[in-house]
Tab-separated table of C-alpha atoms in Angstrom:
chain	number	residue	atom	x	y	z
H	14	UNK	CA	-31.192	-9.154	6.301
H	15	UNK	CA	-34.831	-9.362	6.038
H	16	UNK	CA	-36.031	-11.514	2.956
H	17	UNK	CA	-37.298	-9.539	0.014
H	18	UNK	CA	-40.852	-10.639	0.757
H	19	UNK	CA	-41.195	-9.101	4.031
H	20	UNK	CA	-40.325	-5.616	2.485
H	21	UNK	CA	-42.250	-2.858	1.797
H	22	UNK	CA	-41.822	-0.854	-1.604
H	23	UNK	CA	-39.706	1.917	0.005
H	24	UNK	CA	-37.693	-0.777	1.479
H	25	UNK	CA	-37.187	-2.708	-1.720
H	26	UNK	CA	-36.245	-0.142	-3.814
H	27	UNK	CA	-33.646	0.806	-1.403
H	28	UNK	CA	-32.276	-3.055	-0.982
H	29	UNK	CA	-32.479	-3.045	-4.996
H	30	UNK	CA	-30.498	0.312	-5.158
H	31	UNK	CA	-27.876	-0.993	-2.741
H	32	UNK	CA	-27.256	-4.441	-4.129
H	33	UNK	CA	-27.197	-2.602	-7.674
H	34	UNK	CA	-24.210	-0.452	-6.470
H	35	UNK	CA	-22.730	-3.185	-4.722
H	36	UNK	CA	-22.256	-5.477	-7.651
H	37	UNK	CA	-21.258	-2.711	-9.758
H	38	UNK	CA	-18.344	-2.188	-7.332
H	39	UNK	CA	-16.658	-5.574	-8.094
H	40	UNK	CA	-13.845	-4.970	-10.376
H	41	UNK	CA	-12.177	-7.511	-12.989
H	42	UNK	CA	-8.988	-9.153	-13.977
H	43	UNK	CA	-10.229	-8.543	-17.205
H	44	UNK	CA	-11.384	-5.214	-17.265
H	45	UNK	CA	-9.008	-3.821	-19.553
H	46	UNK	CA	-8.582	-6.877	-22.040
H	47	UNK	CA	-10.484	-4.792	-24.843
H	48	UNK	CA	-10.386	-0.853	-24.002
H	49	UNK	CA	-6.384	-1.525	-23.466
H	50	UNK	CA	-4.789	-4.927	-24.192
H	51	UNK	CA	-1.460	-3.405	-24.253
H	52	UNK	CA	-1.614	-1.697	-20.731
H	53	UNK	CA	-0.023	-4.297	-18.492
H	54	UNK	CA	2.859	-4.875	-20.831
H	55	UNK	CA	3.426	-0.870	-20.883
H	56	UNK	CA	3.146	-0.757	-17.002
H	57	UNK	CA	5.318	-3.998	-16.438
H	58	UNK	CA	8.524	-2.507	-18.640
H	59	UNK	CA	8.331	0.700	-17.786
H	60	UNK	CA	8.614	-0.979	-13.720
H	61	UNK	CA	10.900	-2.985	-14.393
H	62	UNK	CA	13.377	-0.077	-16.276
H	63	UNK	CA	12.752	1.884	-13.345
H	64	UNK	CA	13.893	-1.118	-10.582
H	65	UNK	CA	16.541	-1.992	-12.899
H	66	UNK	CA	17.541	2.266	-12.473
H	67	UNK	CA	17.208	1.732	-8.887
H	68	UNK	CA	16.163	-1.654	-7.327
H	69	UNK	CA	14.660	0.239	-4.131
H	70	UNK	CA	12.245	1.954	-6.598
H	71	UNK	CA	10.287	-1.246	-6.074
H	72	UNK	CA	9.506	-0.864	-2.535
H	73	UNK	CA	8.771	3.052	-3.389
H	74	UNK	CA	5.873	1.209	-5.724
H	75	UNK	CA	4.692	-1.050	-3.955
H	76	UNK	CA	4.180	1.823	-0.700
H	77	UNK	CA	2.458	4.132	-3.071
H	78	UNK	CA	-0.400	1.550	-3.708
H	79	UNK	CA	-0.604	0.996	-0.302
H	80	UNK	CA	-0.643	4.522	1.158
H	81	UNK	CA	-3.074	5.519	-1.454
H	82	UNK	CA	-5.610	2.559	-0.354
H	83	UNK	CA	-5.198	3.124	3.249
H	84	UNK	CA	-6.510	6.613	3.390
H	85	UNK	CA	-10.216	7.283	2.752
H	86	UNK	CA	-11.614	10.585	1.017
H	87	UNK	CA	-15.325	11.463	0.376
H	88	UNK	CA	-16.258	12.352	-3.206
H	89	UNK	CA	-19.167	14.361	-3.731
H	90	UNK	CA	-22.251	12.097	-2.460
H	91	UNK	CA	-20.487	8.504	-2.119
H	92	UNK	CA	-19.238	7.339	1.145
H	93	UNK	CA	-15.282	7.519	1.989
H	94	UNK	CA	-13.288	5.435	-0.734
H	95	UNK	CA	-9.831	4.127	-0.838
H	96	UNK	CA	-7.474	2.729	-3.964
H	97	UNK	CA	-8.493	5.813	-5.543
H	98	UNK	CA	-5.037	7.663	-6.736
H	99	UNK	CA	-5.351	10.298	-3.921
H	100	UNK	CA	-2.170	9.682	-3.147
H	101	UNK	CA	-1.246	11.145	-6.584
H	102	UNK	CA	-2.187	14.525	-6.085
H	103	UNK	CA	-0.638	17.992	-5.608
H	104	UNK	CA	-1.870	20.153	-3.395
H	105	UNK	CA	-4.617	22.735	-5.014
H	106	UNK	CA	-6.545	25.946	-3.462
H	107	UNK	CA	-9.091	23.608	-3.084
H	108	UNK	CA	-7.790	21.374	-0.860
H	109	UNK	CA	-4.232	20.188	0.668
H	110	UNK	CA	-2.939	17.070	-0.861
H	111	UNK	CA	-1.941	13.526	1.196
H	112	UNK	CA	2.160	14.064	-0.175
H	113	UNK	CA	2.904	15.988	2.663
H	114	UNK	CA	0.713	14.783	5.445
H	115	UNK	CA	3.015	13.362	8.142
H	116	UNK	CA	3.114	9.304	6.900
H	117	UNK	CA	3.986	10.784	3.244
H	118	UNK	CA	6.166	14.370	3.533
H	119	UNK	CA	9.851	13.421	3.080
H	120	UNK	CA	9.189	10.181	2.234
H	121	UNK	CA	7.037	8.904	-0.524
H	122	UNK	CA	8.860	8.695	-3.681
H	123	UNK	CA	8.063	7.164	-6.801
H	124	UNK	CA	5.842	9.996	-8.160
H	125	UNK	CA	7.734	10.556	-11.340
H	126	UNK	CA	7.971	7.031	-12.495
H	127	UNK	CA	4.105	7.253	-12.246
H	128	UNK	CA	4.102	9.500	-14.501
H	129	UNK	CA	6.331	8.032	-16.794
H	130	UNK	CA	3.888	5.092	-16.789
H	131	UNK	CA	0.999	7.302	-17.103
H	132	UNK	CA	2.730	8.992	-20.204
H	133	UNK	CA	3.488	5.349	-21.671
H	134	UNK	CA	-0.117	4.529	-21.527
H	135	UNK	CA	-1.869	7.541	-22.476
H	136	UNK	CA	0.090	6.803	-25.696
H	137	UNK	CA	-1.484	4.167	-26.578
H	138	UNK	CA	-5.038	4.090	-25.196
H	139	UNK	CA	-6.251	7.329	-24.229
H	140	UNK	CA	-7.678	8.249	-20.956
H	141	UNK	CA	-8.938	4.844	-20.354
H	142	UNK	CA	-6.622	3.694	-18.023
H	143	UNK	CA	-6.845	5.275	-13.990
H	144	UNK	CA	-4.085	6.375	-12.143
H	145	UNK	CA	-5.336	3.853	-9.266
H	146	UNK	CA	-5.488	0.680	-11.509
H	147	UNK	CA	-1.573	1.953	-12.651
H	148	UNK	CA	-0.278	1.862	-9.253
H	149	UNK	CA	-2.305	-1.376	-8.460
H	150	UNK	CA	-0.282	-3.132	-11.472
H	151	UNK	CA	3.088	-1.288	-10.257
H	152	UNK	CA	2.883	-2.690	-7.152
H	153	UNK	CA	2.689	-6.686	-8.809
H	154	UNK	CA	4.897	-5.895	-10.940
H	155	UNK	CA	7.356	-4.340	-8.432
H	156	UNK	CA	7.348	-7.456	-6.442
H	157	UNK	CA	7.674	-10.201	-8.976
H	158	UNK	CA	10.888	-8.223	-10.766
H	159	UNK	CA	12.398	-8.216	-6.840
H	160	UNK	CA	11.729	-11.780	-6.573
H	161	UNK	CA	8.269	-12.055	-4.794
H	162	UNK	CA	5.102	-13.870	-5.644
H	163	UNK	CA	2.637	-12.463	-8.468
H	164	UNK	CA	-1.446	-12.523	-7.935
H	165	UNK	CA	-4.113	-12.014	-10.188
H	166	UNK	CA	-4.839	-7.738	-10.123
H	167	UNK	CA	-8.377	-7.331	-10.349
H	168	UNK	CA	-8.673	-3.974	-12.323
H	169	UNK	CA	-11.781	-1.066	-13.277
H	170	UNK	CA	-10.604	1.501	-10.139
H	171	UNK	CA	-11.311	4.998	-10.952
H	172	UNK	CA	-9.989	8.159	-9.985
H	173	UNK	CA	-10.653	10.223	-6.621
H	174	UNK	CA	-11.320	14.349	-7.604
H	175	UNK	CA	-9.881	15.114	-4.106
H	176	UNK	CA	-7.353	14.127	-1.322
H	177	UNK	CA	-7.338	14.193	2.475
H	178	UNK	CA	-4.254	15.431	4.416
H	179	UNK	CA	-6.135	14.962	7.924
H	180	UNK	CA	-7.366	11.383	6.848
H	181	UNK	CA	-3.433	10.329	5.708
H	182	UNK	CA	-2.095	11.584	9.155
H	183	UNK	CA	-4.717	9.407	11.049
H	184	UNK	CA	-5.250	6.217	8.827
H	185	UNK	CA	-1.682	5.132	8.215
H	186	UNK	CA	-0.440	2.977	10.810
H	187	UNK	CA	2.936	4.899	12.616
H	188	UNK	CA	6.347	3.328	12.894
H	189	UNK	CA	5.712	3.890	16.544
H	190	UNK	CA	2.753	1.805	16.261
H	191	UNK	CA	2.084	-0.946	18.912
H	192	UNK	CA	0.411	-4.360	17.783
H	193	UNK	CA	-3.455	-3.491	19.312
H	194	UNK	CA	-3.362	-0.357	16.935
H	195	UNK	CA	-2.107	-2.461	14.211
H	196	UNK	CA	-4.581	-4.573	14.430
H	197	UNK	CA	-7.361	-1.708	14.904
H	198	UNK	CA	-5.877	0.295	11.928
H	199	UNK	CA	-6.323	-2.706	9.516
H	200	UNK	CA	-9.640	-4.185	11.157
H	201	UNK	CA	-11.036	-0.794	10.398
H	202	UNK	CA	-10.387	-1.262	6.620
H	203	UNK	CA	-11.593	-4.644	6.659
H	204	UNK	CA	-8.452	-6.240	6.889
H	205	UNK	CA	-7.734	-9.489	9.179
H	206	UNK	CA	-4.612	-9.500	11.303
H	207	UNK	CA	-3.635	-12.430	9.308
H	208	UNK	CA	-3.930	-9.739	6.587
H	209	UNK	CA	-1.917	-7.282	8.800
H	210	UNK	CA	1.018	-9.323	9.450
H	211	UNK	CA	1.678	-10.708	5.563
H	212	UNK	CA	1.199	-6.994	3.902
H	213	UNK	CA	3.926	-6.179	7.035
H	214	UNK	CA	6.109	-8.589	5.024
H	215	UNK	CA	6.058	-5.916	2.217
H	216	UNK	CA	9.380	-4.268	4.690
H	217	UNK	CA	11.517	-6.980	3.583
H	218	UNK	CA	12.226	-4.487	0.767
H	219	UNK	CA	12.787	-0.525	1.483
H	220	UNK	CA	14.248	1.523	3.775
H	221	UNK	CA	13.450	3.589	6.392
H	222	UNK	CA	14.567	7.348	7.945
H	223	UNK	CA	16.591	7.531	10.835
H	224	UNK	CA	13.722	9.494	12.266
H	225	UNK	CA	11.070	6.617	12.274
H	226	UNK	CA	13.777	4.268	13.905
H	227	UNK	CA	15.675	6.382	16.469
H	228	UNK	CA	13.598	5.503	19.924
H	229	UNK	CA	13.829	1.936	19.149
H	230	UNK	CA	17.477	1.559	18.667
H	231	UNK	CA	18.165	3.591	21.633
H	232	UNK	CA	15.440	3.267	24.250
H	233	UNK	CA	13.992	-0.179	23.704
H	234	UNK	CA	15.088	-3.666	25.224
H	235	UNK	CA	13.941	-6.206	22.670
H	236	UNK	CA	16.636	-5.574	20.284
H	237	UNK	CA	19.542	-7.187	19.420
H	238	UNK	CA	22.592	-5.948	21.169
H	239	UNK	CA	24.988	-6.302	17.918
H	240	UNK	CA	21.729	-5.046	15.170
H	241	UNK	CA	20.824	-1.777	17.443
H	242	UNK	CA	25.044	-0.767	18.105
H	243	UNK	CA	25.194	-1.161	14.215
H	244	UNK	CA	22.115	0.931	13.650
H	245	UNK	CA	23.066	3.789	15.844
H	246	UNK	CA	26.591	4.192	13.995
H	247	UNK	CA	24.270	5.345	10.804
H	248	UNK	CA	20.959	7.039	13.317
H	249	UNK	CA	22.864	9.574	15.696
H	250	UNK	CA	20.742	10.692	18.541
H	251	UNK	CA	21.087	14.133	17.048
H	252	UNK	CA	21.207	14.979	13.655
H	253	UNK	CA	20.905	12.942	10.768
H	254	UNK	CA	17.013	12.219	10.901
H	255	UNK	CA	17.425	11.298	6.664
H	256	UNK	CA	19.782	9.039	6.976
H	257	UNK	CA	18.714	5.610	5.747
H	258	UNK	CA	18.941	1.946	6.784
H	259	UNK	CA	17.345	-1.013	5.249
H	260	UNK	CA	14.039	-2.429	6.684
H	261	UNK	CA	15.746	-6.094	6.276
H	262	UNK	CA	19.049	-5.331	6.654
H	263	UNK	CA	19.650	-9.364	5.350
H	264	UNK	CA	18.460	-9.272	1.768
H	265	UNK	CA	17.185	-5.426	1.078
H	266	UNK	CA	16.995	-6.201	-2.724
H	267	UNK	CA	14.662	-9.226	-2.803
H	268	UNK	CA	11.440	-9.609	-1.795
H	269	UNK	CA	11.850	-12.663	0.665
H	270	UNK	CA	10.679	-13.694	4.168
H	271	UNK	CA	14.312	-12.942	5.653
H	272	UNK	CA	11.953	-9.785	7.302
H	273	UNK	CA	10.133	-12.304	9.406
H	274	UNK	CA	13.210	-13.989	10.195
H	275	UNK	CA	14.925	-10.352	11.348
H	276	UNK	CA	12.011	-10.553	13.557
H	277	UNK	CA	12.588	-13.648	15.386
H	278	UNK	CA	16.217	-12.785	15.937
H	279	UNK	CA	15.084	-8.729	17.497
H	280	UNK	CA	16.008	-7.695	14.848
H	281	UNK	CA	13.230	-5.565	13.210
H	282	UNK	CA	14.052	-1.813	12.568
H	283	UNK	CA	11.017	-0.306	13.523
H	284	UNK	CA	8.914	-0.678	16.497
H	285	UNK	CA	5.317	-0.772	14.918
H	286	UNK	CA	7.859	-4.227	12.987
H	287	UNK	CA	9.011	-5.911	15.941
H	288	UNK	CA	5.642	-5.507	17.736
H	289	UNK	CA	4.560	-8.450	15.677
H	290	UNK	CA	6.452	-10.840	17.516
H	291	UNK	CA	7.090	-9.901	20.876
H	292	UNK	CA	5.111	-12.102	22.468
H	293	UNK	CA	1.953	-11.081	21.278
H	294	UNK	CA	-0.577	-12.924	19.328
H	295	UNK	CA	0.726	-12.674	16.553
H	296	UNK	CA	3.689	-14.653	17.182
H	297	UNK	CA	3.072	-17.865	15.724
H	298	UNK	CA	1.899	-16.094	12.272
H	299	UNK	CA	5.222	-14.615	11.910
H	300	UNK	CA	7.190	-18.198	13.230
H	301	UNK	CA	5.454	-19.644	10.187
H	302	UNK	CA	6.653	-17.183	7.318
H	303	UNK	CA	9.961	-17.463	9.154
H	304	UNK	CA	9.905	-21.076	8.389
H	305	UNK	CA	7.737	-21.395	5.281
H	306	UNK	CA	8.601	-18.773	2.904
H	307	UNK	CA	5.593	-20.134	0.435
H	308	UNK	CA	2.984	-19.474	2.930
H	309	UNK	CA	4.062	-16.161	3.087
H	310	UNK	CA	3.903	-15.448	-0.477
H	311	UNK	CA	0.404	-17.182	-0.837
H	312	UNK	CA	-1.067	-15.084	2.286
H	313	UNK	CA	0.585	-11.840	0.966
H	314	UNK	CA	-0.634	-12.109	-2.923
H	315	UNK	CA	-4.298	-12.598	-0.958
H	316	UNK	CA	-4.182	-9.583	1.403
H	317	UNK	CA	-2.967	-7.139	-1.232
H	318	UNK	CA	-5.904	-8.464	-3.128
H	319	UNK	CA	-8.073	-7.747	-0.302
H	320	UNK	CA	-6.306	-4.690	0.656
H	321	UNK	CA	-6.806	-3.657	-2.951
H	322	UNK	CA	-10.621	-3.895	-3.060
H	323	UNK	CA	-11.164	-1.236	-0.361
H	324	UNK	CA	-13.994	1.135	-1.232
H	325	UNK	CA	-12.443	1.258	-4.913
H	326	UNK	CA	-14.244	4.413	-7.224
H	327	UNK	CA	-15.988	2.174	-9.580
H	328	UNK	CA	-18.678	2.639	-12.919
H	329	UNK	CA	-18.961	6.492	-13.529
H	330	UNK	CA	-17.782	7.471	-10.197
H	331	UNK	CA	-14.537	9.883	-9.698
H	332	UNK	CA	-13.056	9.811	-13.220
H	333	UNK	CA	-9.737	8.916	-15.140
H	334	UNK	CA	-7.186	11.150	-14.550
H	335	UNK	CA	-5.370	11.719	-17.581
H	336	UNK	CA	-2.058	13.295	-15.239
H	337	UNK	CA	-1.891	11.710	-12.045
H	338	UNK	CA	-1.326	14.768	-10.639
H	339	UNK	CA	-4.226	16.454	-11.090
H	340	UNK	CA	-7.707	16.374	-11.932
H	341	UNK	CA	-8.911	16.549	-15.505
């Protein structure tokens, strides 16, 4: 970049305005420690109610928060954002919503125990809280009350106006992914593939249709013999495309490294899973989380971080929703 000397006033006033907007894009850990000191507290019981409910309601979280940052929208002026409670909304005559876009239609869930949360806070600090900072904390919380690591949730998101249908269909990586697309789809959103292959981890809890698993268990040769004859008794060739099988068949209810561990064995459910060690380059990566189950905590609480800050809404930008569903 050239030094601040060498520019001209134009110039300056545009590096000003952009390093102005930059640093008023960082968010906080501590954003809410005034406005609504009582909001993680709200978010964290009414999580851990709802896993208690229904343990896989955790992985339903935790999916939300990252199917909402993966897809970018343009508001008005600003350039495409992400972590912005898109994810959230119904469809209007304005525009089609990102719940039924091909990644999301059938398969999201969660949406009311959003709103439950939403509800809880609203009661106690009044559109102050955003729908995008609720389903960052839901997705901590998910994981630590399934067993997993917790991280520091930096915080001060707003809320999107709008959705994108075409951007969820092309920004979400496919069960049918292979690993160069993985590692595009993630590079795109400024995510490493060491980044790629922790947040992966997140399918050691969850389940998945028969429909996103069906070629693999039948067509493909890097599978175990005993895992894909199982598999098939609950995915029939025909028929049956909701039926539902565990991502890590070994320990579905915890958040653990057994997924990396599947993976070493062929055992991975879905293709875009297995992909990440099939003698690719990412090989080793998943070896070590196999083997070292606090290295894979450590590198997941850091890429959800990471994944967290993309392109968040921040200052007056977008706005707080005060139903998740819709705009104010």
């Amino acid at each position: 970049m050239a030094s601040k000397q060498s520019l001209n006033a134009p110039e300056f006033l545009i590096f000003i305005f952009f390093t102005a907007t930059w640093a008023s894009a960082q968010l906080s850990s501590t954003f809410y420690d005034s406005s609504c000191p009582s909001a993680f507290r709200i978010i964290q019981s009414t999580v851990r109610a709802a896993i208690y409910k229904e343990r896989r309601m955790g992985a339903s979280l935790l999916r939300l928060h990252f199917h909402d940052c993966f897809v970018n929208v343009r508001l008005q002026n600003l350039s495409q954002t992400g972590c912005d409670g898109s994810i959230l909304l119904d469809d209007t005559t304005s525009f089609t919503g990102e719940k039924t876009a091909g990644p999301n239609n059938n398969s999201l869930r969660g949406f009311d125990v959003v709103d439950t949360i939403k509800a809880n806070v609203e009661a106690s600090c009044t559109q102050v809280v955003s729908c995008a900072d609720i389903l960052a904390i839901a997705a901590r919380d998910s994981v630590v009350a399934l067993g997993g690591p917790s991280w520091t949730v930096q915080l001060g998101r707003r809320d999107a106006t709008t959705a994108s249908f075409s951007q969820a269909n092309t920004d979400i990586p496919a069960p049918t992914s292979d690993l160069s697309t993985l590692i595009s789809a993630f590079s795109k959103k400024g995510l490493s593939t060491t980044d790629m292959v922790s947040l992966s981890g997140a399918h050691t809890i969850g389940q998945a249709r028969c429909t996103t698993f069906r070629s693999r268990i039948y067509n493909e040769s890097n599978i175990n013999s005993s895992f894909s004859s199982t598999e098939q008794n609950n995915c029939p060739l025909s028929n049956g495309d909701d039926n539902l099988s565990p991502l890590d068949a070994g320990s579905p209810n915890y958040f653990d490294n057994c997924y990396y561990k599947n993976l070493l064995n062929q055992r991975g459910l879905l293709h875009s899973d297995q992909q990440l060690n099939n003698g690719g380059s990412t090989d080793s990566q998943v070896s070590t989380y196999a083997a070292n189950p606090s290295k894979f905590f450590n590198d997941f609480s850091a890429a959800i971080v990471n994944m967290g800050n993309i392109s968040p809404l921040t200052g007056t930008d977008g706005e707080i929703r005060i139903n998740c569903r819709k705009t104010n």
